[in-house]
PDB file of C-alpha atoms in Angstrom:
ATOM      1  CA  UNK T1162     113.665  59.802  30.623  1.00  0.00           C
ATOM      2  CA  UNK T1163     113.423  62.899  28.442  1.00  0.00           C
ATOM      3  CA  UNK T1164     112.872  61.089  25.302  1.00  0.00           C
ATOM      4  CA  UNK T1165     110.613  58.398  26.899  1.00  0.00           C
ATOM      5  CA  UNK T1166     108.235  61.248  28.432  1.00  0.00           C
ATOM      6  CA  UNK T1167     107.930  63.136  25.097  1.00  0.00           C
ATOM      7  CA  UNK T1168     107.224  59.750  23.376  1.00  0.00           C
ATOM      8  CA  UNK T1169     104.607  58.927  25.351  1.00  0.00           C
ATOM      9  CA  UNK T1170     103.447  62.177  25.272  1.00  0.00           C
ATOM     10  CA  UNK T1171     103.266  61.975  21.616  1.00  0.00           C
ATOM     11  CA  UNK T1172     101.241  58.350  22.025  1.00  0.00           C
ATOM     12  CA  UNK T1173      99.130  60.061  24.391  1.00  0.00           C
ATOM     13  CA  UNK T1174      98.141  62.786  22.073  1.00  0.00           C
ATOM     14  CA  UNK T1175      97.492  60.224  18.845  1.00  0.00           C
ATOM     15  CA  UNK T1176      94.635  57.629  20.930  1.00  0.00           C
ATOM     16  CA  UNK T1177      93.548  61.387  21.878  1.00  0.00           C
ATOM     17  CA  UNK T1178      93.251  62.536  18.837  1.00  0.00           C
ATOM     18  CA  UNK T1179      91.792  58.992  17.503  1.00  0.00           C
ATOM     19  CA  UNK T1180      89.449  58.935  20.354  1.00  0.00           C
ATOM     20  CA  UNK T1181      87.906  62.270  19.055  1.00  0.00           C
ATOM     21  CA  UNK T1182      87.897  61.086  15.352  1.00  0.00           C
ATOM     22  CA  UNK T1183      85.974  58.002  16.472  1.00  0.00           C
ATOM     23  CA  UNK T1184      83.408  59.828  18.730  1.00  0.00           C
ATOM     24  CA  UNK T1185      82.903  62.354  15.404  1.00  0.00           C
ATOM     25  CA  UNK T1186      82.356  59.690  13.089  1.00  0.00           C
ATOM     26  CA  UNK T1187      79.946  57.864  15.728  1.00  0.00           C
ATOM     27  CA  UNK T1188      77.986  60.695  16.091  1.00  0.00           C
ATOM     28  CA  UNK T1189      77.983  61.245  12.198  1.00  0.00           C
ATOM     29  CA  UNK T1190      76.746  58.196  11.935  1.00  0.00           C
ATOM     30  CA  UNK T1191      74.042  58.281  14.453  1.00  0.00           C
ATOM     31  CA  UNK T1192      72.471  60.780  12.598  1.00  0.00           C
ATOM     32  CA  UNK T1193      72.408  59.145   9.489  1.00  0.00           C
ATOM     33  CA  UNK T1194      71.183  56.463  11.032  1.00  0.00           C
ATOM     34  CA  UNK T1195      68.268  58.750  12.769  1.00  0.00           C
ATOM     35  CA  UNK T1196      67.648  60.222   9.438  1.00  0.00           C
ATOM     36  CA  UNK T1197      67.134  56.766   7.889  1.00  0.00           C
ATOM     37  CA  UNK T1198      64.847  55.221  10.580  1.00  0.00           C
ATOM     38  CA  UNK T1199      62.631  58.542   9.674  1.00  0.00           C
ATOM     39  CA  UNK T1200      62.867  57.328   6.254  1.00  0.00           C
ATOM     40  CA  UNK T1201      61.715  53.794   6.840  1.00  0.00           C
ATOM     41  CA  UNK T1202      58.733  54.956   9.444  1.00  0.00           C
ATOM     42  CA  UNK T1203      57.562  57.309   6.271  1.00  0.00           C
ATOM     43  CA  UNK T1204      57.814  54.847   4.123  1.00  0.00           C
ATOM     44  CA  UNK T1205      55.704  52.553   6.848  1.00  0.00           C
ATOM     45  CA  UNK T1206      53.370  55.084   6.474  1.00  0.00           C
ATOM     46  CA  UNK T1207      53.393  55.389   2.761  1.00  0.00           C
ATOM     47  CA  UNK T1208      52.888  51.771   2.419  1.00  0.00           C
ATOM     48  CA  UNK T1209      49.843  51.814   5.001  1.00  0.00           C
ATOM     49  CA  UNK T1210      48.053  54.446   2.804  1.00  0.00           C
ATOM     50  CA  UNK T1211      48.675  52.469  -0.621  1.00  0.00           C
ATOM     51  CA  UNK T1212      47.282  49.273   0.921  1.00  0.00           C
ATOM     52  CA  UNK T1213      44.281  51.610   2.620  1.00  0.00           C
ATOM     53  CA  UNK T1214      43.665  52.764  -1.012  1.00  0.00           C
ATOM     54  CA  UNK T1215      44.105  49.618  -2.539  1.00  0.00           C
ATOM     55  CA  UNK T1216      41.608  47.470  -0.094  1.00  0.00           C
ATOM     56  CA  UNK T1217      39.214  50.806  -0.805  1.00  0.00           C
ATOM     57  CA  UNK T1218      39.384  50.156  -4.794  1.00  0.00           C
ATOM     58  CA  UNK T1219      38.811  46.372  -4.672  1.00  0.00           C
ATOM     59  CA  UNK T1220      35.645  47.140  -2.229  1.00  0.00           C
ATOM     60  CA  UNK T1221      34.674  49.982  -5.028  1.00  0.00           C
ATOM     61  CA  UNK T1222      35.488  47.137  -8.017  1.00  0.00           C
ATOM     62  CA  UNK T1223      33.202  44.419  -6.199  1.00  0.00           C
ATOM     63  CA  UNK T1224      30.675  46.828  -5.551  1.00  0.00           C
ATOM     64  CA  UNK T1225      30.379  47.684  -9.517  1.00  0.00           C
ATOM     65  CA  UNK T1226      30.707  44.102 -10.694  1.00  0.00           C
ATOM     66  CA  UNK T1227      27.650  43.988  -8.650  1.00  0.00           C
ATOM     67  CA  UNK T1228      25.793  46.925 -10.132  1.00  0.00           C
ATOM     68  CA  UNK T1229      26.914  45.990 -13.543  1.00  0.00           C
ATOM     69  CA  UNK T1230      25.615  42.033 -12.779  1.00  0.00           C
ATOM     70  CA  UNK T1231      21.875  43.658 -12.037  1.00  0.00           C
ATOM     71  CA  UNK T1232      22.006  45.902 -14.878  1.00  0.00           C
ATOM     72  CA  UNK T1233      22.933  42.598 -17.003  1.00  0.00           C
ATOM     73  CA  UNK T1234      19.919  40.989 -15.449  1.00  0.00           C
ATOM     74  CA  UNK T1235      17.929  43.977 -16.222  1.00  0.00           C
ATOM     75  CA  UNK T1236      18.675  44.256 -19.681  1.00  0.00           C
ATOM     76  CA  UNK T1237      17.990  40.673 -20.601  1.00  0.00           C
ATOM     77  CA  UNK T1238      14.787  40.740 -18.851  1.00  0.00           C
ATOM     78  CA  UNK T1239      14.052  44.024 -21.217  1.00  0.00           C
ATOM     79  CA  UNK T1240      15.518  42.379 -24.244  1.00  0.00           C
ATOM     80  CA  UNK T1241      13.335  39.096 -22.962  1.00  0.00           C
ATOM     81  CA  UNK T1242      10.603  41.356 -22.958  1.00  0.00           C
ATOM     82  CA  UNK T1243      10.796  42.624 -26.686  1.00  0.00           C
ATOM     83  CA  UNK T1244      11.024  39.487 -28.108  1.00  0.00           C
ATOM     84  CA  UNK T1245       8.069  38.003 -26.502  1.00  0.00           C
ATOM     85  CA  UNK T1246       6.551  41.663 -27.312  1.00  0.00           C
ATOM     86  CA  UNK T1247       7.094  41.096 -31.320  1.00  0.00           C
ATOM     87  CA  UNK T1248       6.712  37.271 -31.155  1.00  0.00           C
ATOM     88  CA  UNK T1249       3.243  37.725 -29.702  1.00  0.00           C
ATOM     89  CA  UNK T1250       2.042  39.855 -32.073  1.00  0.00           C
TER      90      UNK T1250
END
């Protein structure tokens, strides 16, 4: 009975000694796993300010092609102007 109670005592020990590995390595892992989700929501973030800037730019880009479409129209109605200028004279 001797041998059987220090064998099981040994068995006993080992899951223990598993069972504290295991709860180590879970909670190593949880906090990787924390420390990633942070990652991700930042890079949510990061990605919500690119596309922020990026719908602000193509507003800014339409809004010159406009400007630069009346200055166009401007300068062919001054160039329009000079020509009838020196062909009337």
């Amino acid at each position: 009975m001797d041998v059987q109670s220090t064998s099981l005592e040994s068995i006993v020990q080992q899951i223990g000694e598993a069972v504290l590995t295991t709860t180590e390595t879970v909670e190593q892992l949880s906090g990787t796993i924390d420390a990633l989700a942070k990652q991700v929501q930042q890079q949510g973030y990061q990605i919500f300010a690119l596309s922020d800037a990026v719908q602000t730019i193509a507003e800014n880009q339409d809004a010159t092609l406009d400007r630069l479409g009346q200055l166009t129209e401007t300068l062919q109605r001054l160039v329009a102007a000079i020509e009838d200028g020196e062909t009337g004279s």
